[in-house]
CSV table of C-alpha atoms in Angstrom, one decimal:
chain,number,residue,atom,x,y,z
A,68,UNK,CA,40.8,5.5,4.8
A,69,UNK,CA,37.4,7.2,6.1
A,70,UNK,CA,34.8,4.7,6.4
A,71,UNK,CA,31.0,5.8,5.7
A,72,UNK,CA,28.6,5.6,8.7
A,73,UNK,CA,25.0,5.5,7.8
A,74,UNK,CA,22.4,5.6,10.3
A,75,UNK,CA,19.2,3.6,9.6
A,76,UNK,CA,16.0,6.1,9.4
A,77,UNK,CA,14.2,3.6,12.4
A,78,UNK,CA,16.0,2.7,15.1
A,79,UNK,CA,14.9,0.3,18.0
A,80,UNK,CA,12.9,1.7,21.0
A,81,UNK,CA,15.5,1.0,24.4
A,82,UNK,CA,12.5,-1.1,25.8
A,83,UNK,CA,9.9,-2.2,23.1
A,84,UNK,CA,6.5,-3.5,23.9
A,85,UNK,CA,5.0,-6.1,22.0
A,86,UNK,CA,1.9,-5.6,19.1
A,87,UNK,CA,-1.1,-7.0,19.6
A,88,UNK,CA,-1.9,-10.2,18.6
A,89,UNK,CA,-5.0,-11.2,16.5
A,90,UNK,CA,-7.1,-8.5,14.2
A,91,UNK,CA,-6.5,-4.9,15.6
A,92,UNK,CA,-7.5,-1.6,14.8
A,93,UNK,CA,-4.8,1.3,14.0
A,94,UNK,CA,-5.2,4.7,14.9
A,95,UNK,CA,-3.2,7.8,13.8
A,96,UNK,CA,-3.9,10.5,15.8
A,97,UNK,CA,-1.7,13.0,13.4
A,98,UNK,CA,-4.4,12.8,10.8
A,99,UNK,CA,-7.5,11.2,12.7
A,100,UNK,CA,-7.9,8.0,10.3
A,101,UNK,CA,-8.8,4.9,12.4
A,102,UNK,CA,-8.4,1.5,10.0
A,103,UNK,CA,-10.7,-0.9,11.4
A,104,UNK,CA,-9.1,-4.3,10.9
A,105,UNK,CA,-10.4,-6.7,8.4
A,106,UNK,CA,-11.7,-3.5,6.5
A,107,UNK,CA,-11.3,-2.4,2.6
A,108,UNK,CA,-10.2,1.4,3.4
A,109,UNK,CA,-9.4,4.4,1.4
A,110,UNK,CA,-7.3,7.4,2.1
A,111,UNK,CA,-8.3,10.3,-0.3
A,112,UNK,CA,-6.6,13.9,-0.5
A,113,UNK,CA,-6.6,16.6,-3.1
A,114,UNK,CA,-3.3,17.4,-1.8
A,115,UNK,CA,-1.2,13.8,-2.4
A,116,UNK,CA,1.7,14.9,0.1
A,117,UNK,CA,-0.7,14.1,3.3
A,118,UNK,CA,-1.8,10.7,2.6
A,119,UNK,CA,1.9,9.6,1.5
A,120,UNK,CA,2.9,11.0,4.8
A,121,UNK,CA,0.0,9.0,6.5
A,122,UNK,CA,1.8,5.8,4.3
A,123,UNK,CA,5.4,6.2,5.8
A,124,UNK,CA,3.9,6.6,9.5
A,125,UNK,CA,2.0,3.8,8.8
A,126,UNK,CA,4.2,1.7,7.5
A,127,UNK,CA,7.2,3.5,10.3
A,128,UNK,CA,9.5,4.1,7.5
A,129,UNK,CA,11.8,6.6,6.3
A,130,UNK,CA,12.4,9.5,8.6
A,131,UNK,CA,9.3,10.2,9.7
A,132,UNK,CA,7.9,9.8,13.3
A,133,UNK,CA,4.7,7.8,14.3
A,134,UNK,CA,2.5,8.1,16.8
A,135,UNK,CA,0.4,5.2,15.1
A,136,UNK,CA,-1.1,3.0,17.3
A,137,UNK,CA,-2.1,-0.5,16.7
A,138,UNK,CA,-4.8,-0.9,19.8
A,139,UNK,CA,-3.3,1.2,22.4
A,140,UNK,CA,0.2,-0.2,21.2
A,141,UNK,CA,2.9,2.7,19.7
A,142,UNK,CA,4.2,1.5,16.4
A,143,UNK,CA,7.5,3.1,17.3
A,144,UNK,CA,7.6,1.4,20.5
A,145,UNK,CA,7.3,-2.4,19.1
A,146,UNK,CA,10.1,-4.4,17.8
A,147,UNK,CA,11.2,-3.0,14.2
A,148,UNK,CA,11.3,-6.6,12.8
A,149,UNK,CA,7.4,-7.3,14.4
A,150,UNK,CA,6.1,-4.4,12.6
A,151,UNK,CA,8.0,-4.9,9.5
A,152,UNK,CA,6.2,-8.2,9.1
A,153,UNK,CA,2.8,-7.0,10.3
A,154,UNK,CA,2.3,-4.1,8.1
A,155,UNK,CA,3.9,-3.7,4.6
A,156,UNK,CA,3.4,-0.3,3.1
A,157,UNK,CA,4.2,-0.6,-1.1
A,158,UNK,CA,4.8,3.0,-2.5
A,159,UNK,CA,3.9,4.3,-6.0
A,160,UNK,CA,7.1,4.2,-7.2
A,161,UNK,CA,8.5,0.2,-7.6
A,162,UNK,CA,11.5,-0.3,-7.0
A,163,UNK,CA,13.1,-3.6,-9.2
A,164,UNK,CA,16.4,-5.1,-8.8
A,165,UNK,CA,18.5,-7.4,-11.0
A,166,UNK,CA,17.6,-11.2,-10.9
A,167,UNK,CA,15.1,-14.0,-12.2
A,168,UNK,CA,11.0,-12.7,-12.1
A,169,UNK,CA,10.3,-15.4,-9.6
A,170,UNK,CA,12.9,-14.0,-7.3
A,171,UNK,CA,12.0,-10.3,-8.0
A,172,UNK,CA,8.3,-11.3,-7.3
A,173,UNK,CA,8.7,-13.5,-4.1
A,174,UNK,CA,12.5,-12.5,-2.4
A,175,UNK,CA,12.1,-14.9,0.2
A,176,UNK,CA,11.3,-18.0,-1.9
A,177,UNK,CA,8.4,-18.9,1.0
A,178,UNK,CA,6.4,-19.4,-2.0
A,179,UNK,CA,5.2,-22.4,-4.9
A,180,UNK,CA,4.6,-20.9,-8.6
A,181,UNK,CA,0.5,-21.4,-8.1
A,182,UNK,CA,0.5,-19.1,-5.7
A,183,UNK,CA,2.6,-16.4,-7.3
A,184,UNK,CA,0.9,-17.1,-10.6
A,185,UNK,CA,-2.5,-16.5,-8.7
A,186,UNK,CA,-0.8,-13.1,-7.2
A,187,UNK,CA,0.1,-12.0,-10.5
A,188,UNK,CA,-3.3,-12.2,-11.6
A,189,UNK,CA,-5.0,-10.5,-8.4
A,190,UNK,CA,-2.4,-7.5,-9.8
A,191,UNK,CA,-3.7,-8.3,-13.6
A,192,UNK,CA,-0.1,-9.1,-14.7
A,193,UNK,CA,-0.7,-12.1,-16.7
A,194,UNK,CA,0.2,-10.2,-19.7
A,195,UNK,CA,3.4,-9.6,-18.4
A,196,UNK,CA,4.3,-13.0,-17.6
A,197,UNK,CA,3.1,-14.4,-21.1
A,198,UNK,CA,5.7,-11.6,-22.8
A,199,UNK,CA,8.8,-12.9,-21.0
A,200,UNK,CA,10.6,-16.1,-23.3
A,201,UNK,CA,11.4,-17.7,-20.0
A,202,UNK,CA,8.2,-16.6,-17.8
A,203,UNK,CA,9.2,-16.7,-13.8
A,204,UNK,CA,13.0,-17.8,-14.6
A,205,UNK,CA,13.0,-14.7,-17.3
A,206,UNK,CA,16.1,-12.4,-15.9
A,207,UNK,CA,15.2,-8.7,-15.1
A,208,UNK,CA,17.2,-6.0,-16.2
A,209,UNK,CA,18.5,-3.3,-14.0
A,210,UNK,CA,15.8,-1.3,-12.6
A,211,UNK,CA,13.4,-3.3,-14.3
A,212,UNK,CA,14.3,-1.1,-17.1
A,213,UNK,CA,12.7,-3.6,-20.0
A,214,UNK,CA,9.4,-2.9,-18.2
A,215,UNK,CA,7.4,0.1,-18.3
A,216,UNK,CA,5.8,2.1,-16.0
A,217,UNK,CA,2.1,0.5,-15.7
A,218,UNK,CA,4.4,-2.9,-15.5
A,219,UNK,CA,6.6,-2.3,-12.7
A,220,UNK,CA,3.7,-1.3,-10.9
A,221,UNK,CA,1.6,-4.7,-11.3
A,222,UNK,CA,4.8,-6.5,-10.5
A,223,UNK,CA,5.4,-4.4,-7.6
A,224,UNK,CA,1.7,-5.2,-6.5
A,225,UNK,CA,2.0,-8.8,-6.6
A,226,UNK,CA,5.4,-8.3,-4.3
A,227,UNK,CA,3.2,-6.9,-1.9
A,228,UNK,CA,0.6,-9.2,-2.1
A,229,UNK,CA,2.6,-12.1,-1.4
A,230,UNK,CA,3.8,-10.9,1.6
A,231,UNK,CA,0.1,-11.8,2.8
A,232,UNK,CA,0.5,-9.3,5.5
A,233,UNK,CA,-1.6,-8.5,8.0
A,234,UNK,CA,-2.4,-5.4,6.6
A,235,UNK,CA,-1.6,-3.9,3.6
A,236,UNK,CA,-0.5,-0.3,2.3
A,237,UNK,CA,-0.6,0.9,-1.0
A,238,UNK,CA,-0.4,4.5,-2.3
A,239,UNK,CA,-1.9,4.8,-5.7
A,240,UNK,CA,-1.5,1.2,-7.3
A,241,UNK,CA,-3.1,1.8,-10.2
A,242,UNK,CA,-2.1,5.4,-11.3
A,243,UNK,CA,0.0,3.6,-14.7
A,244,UNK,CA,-2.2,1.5,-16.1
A,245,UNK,CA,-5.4,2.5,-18.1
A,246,UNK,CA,-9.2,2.7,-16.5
A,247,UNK,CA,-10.3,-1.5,-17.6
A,248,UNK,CA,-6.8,-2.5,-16.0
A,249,UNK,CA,-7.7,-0.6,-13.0
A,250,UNK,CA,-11.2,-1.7,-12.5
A,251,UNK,CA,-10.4,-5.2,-12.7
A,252,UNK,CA,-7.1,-4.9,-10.4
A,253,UNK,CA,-10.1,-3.1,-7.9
A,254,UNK,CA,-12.6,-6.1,-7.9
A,255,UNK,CA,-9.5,-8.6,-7.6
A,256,UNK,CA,-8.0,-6.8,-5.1
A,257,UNK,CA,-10.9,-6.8,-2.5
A,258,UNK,CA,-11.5,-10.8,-3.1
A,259,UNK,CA,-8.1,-11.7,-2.7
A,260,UNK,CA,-7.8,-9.3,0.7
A,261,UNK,CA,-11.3,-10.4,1.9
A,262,UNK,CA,-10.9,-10.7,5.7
A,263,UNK,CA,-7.3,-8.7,6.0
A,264,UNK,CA,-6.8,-5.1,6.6
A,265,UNK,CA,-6.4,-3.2,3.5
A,266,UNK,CA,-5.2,0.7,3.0
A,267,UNK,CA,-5.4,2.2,-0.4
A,268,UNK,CA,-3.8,5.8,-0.9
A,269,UNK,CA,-5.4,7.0,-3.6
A,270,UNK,CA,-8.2,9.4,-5.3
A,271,UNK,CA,-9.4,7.0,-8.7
A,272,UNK,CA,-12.9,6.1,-8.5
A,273,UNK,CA,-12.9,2.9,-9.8
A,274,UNK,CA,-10.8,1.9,-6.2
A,275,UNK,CA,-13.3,4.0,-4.2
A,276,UNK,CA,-16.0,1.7,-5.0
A,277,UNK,CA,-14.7,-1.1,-4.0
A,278,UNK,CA,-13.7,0.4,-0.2
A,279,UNK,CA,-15.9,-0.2,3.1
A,280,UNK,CA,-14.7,3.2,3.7
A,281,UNK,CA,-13.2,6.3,2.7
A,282,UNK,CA,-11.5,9.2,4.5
A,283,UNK,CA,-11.4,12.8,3.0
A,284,UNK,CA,-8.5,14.1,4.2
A,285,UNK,CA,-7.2,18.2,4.2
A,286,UNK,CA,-4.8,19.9,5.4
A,287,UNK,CA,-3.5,16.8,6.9
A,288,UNK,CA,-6.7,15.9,8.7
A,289,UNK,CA,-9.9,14.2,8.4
A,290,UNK,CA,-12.8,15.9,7.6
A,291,UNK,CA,-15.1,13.9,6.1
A,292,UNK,CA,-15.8,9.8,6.3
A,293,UNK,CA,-18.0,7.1,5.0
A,294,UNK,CA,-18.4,5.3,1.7
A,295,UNK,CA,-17.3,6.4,-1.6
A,296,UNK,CA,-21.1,7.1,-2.7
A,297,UNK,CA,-22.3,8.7,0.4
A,298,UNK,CA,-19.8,11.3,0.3
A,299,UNK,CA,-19.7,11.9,-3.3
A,300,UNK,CA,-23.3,13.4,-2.3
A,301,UNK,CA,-22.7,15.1,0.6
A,302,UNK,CA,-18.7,16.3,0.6
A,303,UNK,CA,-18.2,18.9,-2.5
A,304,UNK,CA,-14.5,18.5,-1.3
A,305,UNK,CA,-14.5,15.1,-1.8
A,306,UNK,CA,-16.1,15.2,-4.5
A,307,UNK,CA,-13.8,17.8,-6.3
A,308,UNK,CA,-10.8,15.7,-5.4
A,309,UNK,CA,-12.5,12.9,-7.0
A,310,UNK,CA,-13.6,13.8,-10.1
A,311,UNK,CA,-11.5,17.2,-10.2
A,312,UNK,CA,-14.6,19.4,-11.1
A,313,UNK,CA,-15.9,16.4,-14.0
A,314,UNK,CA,-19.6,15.2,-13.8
A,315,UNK,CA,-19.5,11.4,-12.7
């Protein structure tokens, strides 16, 4: 019998050093974005290949290398487990398993039904809830299957949201649900982070207005920065990727 070896994508540094503790800023010097801590920030790209590879080094998953440096500190350098609870990147496509809502929503059972009920709403998934005959004990199908798309992303959202980590990645969480969903996920959103480091992949306006700040990435590197509305006005890059040639 032949026995399957996988090896993990991230593997332990032989000597690891230690994040910094406290609020920190994190720089990636592949791209040039610097996410100040405590900030509302926005990663926009007409191309959406960069800024997802700006997610998995952020986030030091999959395959891909990082330089990313938490205040002088190498990401790949520090203990796997200490960035894994530090920095929690959610991607744009969910992933759900088979099990009750409460435990697809909150894994680790750390948390009361108050809070994930007030998690759920942050992610504007109220609706969902209120559809299930058994609400939080409600089983989900394979896959999540029973859900659809603009669903499984609002769940997947409030997953992410009760990890209450220090900072937060998402790429494009609110690309399946429709405009009014979206705006009010946006305002939510930036309340609920107030205060924690937040980094939004993404190119929908109704998310750029709610950043502090906003980089234009091309070709995999910054070229423009500053808030959604200055650079509307000044960037006709950004402003194509934006609106993709539409009058605001």
């Amino acid at each position: 019998t032949k026995v399957l070896r996988v090896r993990p994508d991230q593997v332990e540094a032989r000597e690891t050093q230690p994040l910094p503790t406290g609020p920190a800023r994190l720089h990636d010097p592949t791209s040039q974005v610097t996410v100040e801590p405590g900030r509302f920030t926005v990663v926009a790209s007409a191309r959406p290949e960069d800024p997802a590879a700006l997610a998995d080094r952020l986030g030091r998953s999959g395959a891909t290398d990082t330089d990313v440096r938490r205040d002088g500190t190498r990401l790949a350098d520090a203990p796997l487990a200490d960035v894994r609870r530090r920095v929690v990147v959610s991607e744009t496509d969910p992933r759900l398993f088979t099990g009750t809502l409460r435990d697809e929503l909150d894994p680790w059972g750390e948390h009361d039904d108050a809070t994930i009920l007030e998690a759920l709403s942050v992610a504007s998934g109220d609706d969902v809830l209120e559809a299930l005959p058994g609400g939080l004990d409600n089983e989900v199908e394979e896959r999540g299957r029973a859900f659809s798309g603009g669903q499984r992303q609002r769940l997947a959202l409030t997953r992410a949201l009760l990890t209450g980590a220090e900072v937060l990645g998402l790429v494009e969480p609110t690309s399946a649900v429709d405009a009014h969903t979206a705006a009010r996920i946006a305002r939510r959103l930036r309340e609920a982070r107030a205060g924690k480091t937040t980094v939004l992949i993404t190119a929908s306006p109704l998310m750029l207005d709610q950043t502090d700040r906003v980089f234009c990435v091309e070709d995999g590197r910054v070229v423009a920065d500053g808030t959604h509305r200055e650079l509307l006005s000044t960037h006709e890059g950004y402003r194509w990727t934006v609106t993709r040639g539409e009058d605001l």
